Short mmCIF file of C-alpha atoms in Angstrom, two decimals:
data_model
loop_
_atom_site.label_atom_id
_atom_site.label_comp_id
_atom_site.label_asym_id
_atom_site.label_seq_id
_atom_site.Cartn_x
_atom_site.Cartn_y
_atom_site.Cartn_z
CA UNK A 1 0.00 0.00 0.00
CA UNK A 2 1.24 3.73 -0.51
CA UNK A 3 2.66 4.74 2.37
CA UNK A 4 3.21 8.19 1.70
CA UNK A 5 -0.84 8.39 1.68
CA UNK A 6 -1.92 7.36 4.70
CA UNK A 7 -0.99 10.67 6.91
CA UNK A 8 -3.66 12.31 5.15
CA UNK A 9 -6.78 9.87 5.66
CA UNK A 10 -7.91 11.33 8.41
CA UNK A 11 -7.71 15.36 7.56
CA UNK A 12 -9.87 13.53 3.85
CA UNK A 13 -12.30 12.03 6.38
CA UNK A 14 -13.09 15.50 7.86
CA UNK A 15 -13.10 17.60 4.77
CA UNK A 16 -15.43 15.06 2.80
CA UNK A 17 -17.91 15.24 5.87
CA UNK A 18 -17.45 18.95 6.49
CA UNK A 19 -18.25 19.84 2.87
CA UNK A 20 -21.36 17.45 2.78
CA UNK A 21 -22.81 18.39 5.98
CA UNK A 22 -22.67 22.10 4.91
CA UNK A 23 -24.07 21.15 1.58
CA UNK A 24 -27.09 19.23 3.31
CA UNK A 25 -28.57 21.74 4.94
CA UNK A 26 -28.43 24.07 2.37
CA UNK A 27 -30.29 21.75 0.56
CA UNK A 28 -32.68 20.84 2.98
CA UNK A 29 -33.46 24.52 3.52
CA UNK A 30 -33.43 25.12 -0.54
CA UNK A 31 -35.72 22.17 -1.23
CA UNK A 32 -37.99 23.35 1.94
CA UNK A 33 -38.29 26.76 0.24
CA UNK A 34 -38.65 26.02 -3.51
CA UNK A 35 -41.74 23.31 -2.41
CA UNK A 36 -43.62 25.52 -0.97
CA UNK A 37 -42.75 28.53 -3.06
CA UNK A 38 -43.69 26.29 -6.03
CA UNK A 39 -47.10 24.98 -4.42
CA UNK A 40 -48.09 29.24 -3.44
CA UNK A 41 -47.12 29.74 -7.50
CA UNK A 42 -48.78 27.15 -8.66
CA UNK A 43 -45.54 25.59 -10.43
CA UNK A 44 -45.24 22.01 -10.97
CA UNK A 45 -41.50 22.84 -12.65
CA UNK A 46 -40.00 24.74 -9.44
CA UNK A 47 -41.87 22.09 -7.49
CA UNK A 48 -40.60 19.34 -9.34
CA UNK A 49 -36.97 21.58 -9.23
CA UNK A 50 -37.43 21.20 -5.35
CA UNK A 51 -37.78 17.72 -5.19
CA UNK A 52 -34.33 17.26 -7.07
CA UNK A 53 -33.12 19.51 -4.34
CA UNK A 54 -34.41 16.93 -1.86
CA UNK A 55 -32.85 14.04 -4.18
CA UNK A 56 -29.18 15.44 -3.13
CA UNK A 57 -30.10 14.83 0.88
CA UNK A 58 -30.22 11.34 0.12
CA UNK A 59 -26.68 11.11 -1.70
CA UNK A 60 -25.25 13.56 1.19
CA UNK A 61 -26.04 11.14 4.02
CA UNK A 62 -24.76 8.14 1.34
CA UNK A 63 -21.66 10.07 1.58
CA UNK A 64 -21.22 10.85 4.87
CA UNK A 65 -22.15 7.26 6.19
CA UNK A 66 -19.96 5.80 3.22
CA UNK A 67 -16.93 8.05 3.58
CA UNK A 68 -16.13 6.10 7.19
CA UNK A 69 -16.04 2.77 5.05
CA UNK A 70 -13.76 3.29 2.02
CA UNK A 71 -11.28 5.35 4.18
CA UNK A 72 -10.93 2.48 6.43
CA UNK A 73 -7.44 0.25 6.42
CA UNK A 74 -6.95 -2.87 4.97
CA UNK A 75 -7.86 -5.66 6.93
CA UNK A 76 -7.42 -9.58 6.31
CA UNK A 77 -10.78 -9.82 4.78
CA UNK A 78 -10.55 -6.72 1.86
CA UNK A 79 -6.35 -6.68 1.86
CA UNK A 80 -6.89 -3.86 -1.20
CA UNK A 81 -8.57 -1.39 1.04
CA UNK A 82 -12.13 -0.88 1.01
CA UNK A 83 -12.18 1.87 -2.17
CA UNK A 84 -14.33 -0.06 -3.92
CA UNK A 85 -16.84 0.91 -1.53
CA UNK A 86 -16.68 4.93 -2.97
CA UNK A 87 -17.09 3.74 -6.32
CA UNK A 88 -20.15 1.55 -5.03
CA UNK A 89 -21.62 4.89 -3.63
CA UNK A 90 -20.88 7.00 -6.64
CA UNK A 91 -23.23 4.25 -8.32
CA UNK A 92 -26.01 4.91 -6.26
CA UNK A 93 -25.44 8.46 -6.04
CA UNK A 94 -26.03 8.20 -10.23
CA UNK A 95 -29.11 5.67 -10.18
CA UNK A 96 -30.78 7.99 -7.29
CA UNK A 97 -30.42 10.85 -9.66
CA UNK A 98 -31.71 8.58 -12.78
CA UNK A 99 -34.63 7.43 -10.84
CA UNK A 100 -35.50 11.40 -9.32
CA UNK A 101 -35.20 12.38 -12.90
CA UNK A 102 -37.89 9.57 -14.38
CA UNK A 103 -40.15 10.44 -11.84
CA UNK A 104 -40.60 13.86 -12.66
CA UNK A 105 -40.98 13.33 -16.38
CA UNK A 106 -43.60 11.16 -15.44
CA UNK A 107 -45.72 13.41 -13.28
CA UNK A 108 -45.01 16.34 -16.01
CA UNK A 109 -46.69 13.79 -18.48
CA UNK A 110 -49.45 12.93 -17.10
CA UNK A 111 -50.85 16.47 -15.82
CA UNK A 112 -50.33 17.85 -19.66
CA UNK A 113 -53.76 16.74 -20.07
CA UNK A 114 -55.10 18.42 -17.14
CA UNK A 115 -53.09 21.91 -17.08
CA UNK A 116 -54.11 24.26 -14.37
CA UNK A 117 -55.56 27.72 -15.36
CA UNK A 118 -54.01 28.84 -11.76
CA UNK A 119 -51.86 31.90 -12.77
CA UNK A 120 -48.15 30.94 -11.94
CA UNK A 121 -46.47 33.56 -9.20
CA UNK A 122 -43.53 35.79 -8.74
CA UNK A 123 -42.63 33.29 -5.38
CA UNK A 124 -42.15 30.45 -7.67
CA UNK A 125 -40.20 32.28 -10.17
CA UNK A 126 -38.03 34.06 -7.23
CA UNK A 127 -36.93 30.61 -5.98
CA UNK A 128 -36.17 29.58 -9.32
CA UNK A 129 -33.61 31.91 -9.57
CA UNK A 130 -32.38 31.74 -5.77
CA UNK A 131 -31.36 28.02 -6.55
CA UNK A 132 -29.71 28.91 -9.29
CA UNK A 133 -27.00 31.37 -7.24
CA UNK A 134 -26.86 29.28 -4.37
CA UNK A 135 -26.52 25.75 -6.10
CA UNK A 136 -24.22 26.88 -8.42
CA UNK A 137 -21.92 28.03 -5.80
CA UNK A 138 -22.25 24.89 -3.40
CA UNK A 139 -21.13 22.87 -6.62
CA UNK A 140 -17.79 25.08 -6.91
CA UNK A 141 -16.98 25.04 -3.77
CA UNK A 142 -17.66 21.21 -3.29
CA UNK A 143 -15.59 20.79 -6.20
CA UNK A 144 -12.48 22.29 -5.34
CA UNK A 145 -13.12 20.23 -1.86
CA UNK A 146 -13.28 16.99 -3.97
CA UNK A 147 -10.46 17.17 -6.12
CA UNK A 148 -8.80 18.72 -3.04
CA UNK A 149 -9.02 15.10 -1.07
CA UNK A 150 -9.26 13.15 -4.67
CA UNK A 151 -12.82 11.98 -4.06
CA UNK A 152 -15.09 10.76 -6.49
CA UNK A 153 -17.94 10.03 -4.60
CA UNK A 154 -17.43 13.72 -3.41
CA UNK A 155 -17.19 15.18 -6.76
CA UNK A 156 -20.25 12.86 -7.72
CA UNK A 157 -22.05 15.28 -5.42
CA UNK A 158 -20.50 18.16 -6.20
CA UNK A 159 -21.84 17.77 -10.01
CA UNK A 160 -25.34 16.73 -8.82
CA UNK A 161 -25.31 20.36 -6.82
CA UNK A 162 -24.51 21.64 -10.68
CA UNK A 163 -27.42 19.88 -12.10
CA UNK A 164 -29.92 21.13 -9.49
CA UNK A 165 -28.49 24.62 -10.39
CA UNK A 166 -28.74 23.61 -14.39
CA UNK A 167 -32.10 22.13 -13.62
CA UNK A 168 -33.19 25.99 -12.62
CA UNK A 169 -32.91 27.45 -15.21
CA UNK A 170 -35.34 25.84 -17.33
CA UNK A 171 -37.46 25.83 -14.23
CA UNK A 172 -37.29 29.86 -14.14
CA UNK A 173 -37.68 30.40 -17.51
CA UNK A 174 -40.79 28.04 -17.68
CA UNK A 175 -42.37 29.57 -15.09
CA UNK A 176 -41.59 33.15 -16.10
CA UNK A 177 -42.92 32.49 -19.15
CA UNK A 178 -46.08 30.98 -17.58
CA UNK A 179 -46.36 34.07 -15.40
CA UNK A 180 -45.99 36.59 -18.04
CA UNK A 181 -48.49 34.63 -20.26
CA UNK A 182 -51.01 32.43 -18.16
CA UNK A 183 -52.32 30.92 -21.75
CA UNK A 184 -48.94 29.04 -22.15
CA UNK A 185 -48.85 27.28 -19.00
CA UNK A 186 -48.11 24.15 -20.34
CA UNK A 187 -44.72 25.81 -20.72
CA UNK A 188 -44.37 24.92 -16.99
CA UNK A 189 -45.09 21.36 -17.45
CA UNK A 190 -42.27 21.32 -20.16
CA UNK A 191 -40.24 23.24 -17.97
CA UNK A 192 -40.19 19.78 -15.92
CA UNK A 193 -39.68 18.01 -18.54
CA UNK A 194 -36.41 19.65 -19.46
CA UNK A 195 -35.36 19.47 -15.73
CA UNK A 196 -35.73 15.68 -16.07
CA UNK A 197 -33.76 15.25 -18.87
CA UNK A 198 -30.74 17.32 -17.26
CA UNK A 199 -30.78 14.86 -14.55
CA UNK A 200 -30.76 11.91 -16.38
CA UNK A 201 -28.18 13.19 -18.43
CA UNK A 202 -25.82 13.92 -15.21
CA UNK A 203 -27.12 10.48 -14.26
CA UNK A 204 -25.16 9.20 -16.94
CA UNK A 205 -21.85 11.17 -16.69
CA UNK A 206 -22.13 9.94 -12.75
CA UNK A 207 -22.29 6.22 -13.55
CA UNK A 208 -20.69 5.60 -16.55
CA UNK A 209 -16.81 6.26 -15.11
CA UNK A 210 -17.67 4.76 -11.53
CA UNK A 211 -19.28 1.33 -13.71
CA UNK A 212 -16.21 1.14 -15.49
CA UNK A 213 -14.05 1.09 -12.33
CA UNK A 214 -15.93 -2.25 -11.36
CA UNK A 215 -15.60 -4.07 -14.10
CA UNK A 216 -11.18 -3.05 -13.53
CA UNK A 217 -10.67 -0.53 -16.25
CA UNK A 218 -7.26 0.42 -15.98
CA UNK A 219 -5.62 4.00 -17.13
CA UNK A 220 -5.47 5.98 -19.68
CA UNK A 221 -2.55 5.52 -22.52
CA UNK A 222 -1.03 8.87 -21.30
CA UNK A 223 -0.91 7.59 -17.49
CA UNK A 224 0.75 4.35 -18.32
CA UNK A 225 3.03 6.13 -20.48
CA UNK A 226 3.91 8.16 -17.71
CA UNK A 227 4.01 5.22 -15.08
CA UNK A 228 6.26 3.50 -18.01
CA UNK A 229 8.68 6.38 -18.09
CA UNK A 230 8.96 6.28 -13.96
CA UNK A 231 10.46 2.85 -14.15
CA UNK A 232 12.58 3.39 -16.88
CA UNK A 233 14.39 5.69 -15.17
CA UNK A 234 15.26 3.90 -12.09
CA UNK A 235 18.72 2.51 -11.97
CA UNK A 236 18.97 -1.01 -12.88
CA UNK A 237 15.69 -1.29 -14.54
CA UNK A 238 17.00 -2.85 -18.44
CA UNK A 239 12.99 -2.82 -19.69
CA UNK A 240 9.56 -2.85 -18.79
CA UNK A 241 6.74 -4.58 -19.98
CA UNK A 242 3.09 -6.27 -18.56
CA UNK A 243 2.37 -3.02 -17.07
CA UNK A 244 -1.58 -3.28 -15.68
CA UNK A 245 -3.23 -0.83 -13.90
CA UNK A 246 -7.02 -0.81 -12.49
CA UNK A 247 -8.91 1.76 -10.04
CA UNK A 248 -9.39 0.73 -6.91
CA UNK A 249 -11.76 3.91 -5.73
CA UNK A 250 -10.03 7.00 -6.89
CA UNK A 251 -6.45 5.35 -7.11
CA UNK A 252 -4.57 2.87 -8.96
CA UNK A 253 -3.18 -0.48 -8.35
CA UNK A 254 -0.25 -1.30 -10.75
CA UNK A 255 1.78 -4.49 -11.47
CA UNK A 256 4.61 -5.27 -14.13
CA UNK A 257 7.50 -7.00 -15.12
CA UNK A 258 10.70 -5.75 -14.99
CA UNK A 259 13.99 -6.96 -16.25
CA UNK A 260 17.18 -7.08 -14.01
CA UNK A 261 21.07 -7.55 -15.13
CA UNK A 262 20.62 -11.44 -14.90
CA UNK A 263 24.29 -11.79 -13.39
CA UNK A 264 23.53 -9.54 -10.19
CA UNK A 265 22.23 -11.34 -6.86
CA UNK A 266 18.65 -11.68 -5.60
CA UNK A 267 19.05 -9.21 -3.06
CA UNK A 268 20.32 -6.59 -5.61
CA UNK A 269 17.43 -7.47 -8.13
CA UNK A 270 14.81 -7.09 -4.93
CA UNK A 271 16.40 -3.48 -3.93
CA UNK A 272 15.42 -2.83 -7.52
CA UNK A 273 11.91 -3.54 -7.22
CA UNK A 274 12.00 -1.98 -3.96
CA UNK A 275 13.50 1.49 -5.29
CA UNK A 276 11.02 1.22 -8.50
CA UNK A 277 7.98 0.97 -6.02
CA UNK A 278 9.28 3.95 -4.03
CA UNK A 279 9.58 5.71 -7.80
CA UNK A 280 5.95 5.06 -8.40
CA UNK A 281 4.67 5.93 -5.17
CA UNK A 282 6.37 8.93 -4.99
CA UNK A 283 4.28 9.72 -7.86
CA UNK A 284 1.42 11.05 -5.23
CA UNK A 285 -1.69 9.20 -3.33
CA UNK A 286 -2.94 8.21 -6.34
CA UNK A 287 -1.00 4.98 -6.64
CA UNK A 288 -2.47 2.89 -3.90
CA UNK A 289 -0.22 -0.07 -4.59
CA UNK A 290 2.38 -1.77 -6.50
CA UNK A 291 3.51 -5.07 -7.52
CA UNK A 292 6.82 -5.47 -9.17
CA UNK A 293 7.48 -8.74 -10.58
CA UNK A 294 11.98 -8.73 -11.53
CA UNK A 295 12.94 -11.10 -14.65
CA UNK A 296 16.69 -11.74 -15.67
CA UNK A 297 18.16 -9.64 -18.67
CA UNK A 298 20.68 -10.82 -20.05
CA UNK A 299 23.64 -8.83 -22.48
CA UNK A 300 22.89 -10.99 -25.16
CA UNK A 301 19.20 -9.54 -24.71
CA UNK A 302 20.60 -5.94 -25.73
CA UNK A 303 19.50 -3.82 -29.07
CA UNK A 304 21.27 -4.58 -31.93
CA UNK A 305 21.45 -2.42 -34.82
CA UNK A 306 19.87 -4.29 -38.31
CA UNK A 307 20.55 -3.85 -41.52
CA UNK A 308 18.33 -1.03 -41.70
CA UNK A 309 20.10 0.75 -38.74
CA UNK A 310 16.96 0.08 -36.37
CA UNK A 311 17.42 -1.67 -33.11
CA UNK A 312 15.74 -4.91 -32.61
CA UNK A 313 15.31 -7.33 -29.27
CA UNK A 314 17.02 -10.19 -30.01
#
């Protein structure tokens, strides 16, 4: 395991739950007041907009409560850490939003056919526009938090703060419009509509990376380049090659092969391995853990130049 990572689990621990708890009850006081300002206006969009609001309570306490389990140390029974635990989260986090988002498209639907003549108010508008400002800056500042402590479950919520502010705006302007012109207030009900869609859409972007990360999807081409390039350059490394990496949470796990002078002794191969683990870990928190498997070069092994003055392995 990286051991230039664990100092810092417990100052992650508080940050994730600071940020969250502070983002709860903003939404719990933003949900309260876009409900009822949405019921007195006679908006089923700002109402629906407020009941997204009240969607992000649920993944705030999933965070809070799940935070305390993927930070946790190894143990004999999960000896990779329990990271797999914020991916988990950042699943449910996604499928919450995706099944908010399909219930207010279908409440939008079925009231077309029975629109209200109720005028649409100011109130409903006003809160509208107050979630905008104040959603917009929870997900900014929950952001920076997240990337801060290299969370994804955090930054799950931080983007589902974004989409309740995105989610407004259609909201407003639907029920502007219906305010302005009470004739068009089925431009409410497709104000919903349009809120839905942005959910499921962040839905999407939410589960898609965290899905892949279960099923071991390793890095990028430019990472393992990089990771490549690390070992390289530690002394006594002659090449590199079955380099695998996979996410366990936020960080990766990374094995390889690496080839040794075959003529130097076991313990100088090991200190090898040792120093190309340090390389990698020294890399950042990232890099949970590394497995270096050493295999003998030997000079015969070396480039050659061919006849077309490229170097071949022999």
């Amino acid at each position: 395991m990286n051991k230039h990572a664990g100092g810092s689990q417990l100052e992650t621990i508080a940050m994730v739950s600071r940020v969250t708890w502070i983002g709860l009850w903003l939404n719990l006081a933003l949900a309260a007041f876009k409900i009822m300002a949405g019921t007195a206006g006679h908006s089923r969009a700002v109402v629906a907009d407020g009941i997204h609001s009240l969607s992000d309570l649920v993944t705030d306490v999933v965070v809070l409560v799940g935070v305390r389990f993927w930070s946790a140390p190894a143990d004999e029974e999960h000896p990779h850490g329990h990271q797999r635990m914020e991916t988990m989260v950042t699943v449910v986090i996604g499928l919450l939003l995706a099944g908010a988002a399909v219930g207010i498209a279908w409440d939008a639907i079925a009231a077309m056919g029975r629109e209200s003549a109720h005028r649409r108010g100011a109130v409903a508008f006003g809160a509208a526009v107050l979630s905008i400002v104040v959603k917009e800056g929870l997900y900014r500042w929950t952001l920076r938090a997240a990337r801060k402590a290299r969370s994804s479950a955090l930054e799950a919520n931080a983007w589902h703060h974004r989409t309740d502010a995105l989610s407004s705006i259609p909201a407003a302007a639907a029920v502007g419009l219906a305010w302005f012109v009470p004739a068009w207030g089925v431009a409410d009900l497709a104000g919903a509509l349009v809120v839905a869609v942005f959910i499921l859409y962040a839905a999407w972007n939410i589960c898609r990376p965290a899905l892949e990360a279960l099923m071991d999807k390793g890095a990028d081409e430019t990472t393992r380049a990089e990771l490549e390039q690390v070992v390289c350059s530690v002394s006594g490394v002659k090449d590199v090659h079955s380099l695998r990496t996979r996410f366990m949470g936020n960080s990766l796990q990374v094995d390889m092969h690496i080839k040794v002078d075959g003529r130097i002794t076991v313990d100088e191969g090991h200190a090898v391995a040792l120093a190309v683990e340090d390389a990698l870990y020294a890399l950042g928190p990232h890099i949970h853990d590394v497995l270096v498997h050493v295999d003998p070069w030997l000079p015969e092994q070396a480039p050659r130049a061919g006849a077309d003055g490229e170097k071949h392995q022999v």
